XYZ file of C-alpha atoms in Angstrom:
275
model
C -44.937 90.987 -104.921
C -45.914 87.545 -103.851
C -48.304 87.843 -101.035
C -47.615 86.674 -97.997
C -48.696 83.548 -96.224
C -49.645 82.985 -92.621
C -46.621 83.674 -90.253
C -46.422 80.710 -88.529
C -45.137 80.905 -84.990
C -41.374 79.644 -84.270
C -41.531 76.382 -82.908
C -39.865 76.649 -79.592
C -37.382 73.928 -78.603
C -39.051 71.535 -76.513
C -37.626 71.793 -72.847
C -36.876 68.838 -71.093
C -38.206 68.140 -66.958
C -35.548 68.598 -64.364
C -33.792 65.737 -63.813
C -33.905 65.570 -60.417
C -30.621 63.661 -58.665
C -31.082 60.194 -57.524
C -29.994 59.656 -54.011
C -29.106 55.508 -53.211
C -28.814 55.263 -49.465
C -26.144 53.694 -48.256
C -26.354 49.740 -47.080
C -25.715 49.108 -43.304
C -22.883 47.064 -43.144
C -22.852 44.265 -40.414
C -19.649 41.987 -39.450
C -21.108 38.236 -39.053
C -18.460 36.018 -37.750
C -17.888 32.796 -39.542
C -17.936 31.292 -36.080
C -18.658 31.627 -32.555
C -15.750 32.597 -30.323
C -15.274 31.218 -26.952
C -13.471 33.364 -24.387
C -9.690 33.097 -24.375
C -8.688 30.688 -21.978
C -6.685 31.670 -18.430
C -3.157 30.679 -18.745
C -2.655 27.687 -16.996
C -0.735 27.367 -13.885
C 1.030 24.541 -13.352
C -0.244 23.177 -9.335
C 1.226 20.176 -9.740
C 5.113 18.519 -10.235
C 6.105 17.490 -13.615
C 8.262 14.396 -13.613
C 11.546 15.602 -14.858
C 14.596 13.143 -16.299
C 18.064 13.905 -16.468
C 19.690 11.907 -18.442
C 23.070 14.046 -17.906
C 22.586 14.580 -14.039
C 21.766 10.706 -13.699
C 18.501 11.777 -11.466
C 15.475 11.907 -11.715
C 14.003 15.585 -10.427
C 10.287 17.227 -9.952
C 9.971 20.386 -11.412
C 9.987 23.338 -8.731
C 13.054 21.532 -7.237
C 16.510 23.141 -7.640
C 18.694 21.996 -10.181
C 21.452 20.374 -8.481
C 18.863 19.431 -5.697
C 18.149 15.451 -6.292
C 14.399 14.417 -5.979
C 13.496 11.522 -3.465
C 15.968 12.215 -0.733
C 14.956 11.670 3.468
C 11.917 13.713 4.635
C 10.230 14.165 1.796
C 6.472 12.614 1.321
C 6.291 9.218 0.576
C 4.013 10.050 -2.455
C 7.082 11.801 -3.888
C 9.438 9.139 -2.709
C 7.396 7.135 -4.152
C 8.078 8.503 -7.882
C 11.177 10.322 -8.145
C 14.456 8.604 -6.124
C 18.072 7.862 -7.307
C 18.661 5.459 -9.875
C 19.834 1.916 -8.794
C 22.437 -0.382 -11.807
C 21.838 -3.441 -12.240
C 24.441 -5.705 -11.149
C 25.334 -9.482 -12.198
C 25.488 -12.288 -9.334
C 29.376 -12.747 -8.960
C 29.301 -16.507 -7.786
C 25.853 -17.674 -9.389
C 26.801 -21.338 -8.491
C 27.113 -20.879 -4.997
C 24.630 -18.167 -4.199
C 20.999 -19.026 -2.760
C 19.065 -15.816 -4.142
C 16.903 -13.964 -2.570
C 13.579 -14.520 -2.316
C 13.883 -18.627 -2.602
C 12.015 -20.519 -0.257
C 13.433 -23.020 1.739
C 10.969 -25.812 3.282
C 10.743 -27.256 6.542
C 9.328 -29.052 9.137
C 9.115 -28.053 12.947
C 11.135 -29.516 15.553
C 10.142 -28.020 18.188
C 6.880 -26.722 19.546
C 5.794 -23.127 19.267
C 3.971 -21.331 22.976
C 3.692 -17.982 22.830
C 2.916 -17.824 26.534
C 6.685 -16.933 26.355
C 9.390 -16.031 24.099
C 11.988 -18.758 23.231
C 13.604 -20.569 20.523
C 12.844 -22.652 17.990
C 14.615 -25.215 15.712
C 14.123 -26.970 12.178
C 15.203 -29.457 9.833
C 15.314 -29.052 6.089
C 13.193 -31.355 4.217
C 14.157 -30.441 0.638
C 17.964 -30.343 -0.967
C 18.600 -26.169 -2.236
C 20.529 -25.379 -5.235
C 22.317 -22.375 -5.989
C 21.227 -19.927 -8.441
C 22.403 -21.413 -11.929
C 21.008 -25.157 -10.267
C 24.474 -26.862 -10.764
C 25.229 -27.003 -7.034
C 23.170 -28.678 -3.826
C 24.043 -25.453 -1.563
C 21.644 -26.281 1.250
C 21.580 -30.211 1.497
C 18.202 -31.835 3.055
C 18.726 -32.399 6.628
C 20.516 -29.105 7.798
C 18.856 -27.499 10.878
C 17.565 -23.959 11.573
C 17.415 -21.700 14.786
C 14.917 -19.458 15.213
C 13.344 -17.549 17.751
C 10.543 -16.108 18.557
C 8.201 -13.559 20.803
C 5.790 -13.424 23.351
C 3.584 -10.116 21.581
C 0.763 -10.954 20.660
C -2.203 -9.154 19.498
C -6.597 -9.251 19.650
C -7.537 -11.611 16.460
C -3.757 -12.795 15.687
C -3.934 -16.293 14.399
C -0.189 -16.858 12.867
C 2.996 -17.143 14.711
C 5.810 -14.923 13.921
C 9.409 -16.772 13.662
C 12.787 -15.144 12.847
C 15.305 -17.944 11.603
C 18.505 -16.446 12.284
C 21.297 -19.487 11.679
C 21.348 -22.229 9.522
C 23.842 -25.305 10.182
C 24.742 -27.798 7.101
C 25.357 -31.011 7.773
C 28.703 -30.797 7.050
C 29.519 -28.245 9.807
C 29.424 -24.716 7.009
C 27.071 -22.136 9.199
C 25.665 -19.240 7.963
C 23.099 -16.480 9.435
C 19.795 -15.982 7.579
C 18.057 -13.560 9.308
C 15.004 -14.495 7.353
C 10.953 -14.416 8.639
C 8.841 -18.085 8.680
C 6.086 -18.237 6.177
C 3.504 -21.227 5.482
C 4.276 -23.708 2.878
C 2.686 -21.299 -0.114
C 4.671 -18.096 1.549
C 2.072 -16.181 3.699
C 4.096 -14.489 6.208
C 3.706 -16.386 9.671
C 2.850 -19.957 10.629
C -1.022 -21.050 10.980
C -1.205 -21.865 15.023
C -4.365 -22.429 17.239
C -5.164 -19.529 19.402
C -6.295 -19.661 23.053
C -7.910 -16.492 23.412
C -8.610 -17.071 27.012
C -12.727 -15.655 26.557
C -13.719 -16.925 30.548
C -10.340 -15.627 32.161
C -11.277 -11.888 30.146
C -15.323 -11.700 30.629
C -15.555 -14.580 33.726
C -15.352 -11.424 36.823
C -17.665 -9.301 34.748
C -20.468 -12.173 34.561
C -20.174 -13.134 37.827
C -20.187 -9.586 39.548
C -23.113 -9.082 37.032
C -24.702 -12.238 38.600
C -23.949 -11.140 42.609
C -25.819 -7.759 41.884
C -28.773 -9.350 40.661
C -28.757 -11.911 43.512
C -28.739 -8.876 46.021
C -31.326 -6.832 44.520
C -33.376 -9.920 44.106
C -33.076 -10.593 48.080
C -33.310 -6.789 48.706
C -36.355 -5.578 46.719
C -39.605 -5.036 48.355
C -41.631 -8.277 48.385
C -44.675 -6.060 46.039
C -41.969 -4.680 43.631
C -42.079 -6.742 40.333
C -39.007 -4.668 38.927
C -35.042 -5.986 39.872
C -32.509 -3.101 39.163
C -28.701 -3.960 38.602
C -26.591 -1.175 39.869
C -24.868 -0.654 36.338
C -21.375 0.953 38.608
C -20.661 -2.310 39.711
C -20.631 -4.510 36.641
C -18.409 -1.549 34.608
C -15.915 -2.060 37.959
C -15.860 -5.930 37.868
C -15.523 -5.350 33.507
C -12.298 -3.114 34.344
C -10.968 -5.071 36.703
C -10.746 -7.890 34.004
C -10.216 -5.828 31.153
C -9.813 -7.523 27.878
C -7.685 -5.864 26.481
C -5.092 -6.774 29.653
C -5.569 -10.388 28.691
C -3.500 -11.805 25.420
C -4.721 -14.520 23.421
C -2.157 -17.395 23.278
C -0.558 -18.981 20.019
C 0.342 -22.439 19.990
C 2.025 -24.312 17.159
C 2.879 -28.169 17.458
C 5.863 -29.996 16.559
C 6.313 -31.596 12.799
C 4.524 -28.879 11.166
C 5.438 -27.731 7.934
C 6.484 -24.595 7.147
C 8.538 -22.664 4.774
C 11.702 -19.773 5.245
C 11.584 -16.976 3.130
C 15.194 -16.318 2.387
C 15.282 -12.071 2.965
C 18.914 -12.173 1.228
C 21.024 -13.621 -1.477
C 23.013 -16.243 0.281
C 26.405 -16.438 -0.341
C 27.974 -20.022 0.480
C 31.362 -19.381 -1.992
C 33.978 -19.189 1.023
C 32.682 -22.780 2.486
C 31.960 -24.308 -1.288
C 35.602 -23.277 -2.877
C 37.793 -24.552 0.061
């Protein structure tokens, strides 16, 4: 029998360490806007009127205003007014030829002097031929006279007359009212005149009250006293008694001045021209 060798020892299997279980924690997660957000807004309230066109109603409205209510009528503001109102058409001269438009201005010269010390009337000449509208007719020949008048209302620091020219007489006997205001040769409402503002008739008692209570202090003080008091209840009397305001500058304008009328209104001369 073969003898037997050492016994070697079973080799165990080789055990493997515990793998233990990994454990990834979990990444915080964080919302960055792309950008910064600005509070919404309020919703805006409308505080003031829209300007609203109706092509359909033929008005113009505001908003806020009823819709068959038209904008611009009496009463209203005359900021509103101002904007919204009823439409006006255009129209087309019917008698260009014989029509003196509105807004032409007619020179003058004075034939008469001007005294606003009272009211009265006043009368021109025409120094410069008028034609119509289109230019093909003389409608206002040089040499037809004006009537005006004119008031006695004046006012502190007014330095230009005020004339209404109210009929105007061609040579050839045709009348016709104008009811339009006097202006200077370059259209400034009113003529130039020199004013009288009548400074000694308005301050004249208040000096010479002012005057008498020195005198009487003067001759009243005590012959030491080096100090002369005016009673200041006697010069305000004397100033009231001859108020300025009571007292009216006068206007004066002299004959031969020129001067210009500002016609206020188309001028229609077609029932004296076609006859």
């Amino acid at each position: 029998m073969p003898t037997p060798g050492p016994i070697t020892p079973p080799i165990q299997p080789r055990q493997q360490a515990p793998v233990m279980p990994t454990y990834t924690a979990p990444q915080p997660s964080y919302q960055i806007p792309s950008q910064a957000q600005s509070p919404a807004a309020p919703a805006r309230i409308a505080t003031e009127p829209m300007l609203v066109i109706d092509n359909t109603a033929g008005t113009i409205k505001a908003s806020g205003e009823a819709s068959g209510q038209a904008a611009g009528t009496p009463g209203q503001s005359g900021a509103k007014s101002a904007v919204a109102g009823t439409r006006t058409g255009a129209g087309v001269l019917s008698n260009k030829a014989t029509t003196v438009p509105q807004g032409t201005l007619i020179p003058a010269v004075l034939e008469t002097a001007l005294d606003s010390t009272s009211p009265g009337l006043a009368r021109a000449i025409v120094s410069r031929d008028i034609r119509g509208f289109d230019g093909s007719r003389i409608l206002i020949p040089r040499g037809s006279r004006l009537i005006g008048e004119y008031g006695s209302d004046t006012e502190n620091g007014q330095k230009r007359m005020l004339v209404n020219w109210i009929r105007l007489m061609r040579p050839d006997g045709a009348t016709i009212a104008i009811g339009s205001p006097a202006t200077d040769p370059l259209g400034q409402g009113g003529i130039r005149a020199s004013v009288n503002s009548h400074f000694f008739e308005r301050f004249a008692g208040a000096i010479l009250q002012s005057a008498l209570d020195v005198g009487v202090n003067l001759a009243s003080r005590a012959a030491d006293s080096q100090v002369i008091v005016a009673l200041p209840g006697n010069v305000s009397g004397a100033a009231r008694a001859t108020s300025p305001a009571t007292i009216k500058p006068t206007l004066k304008v002299k004959a031969a001045k020129s001067i210009s009328i500002f016609a206020a209104r188309d001028l229609d001369f077609t029932g004296v021209e076609n006859r």
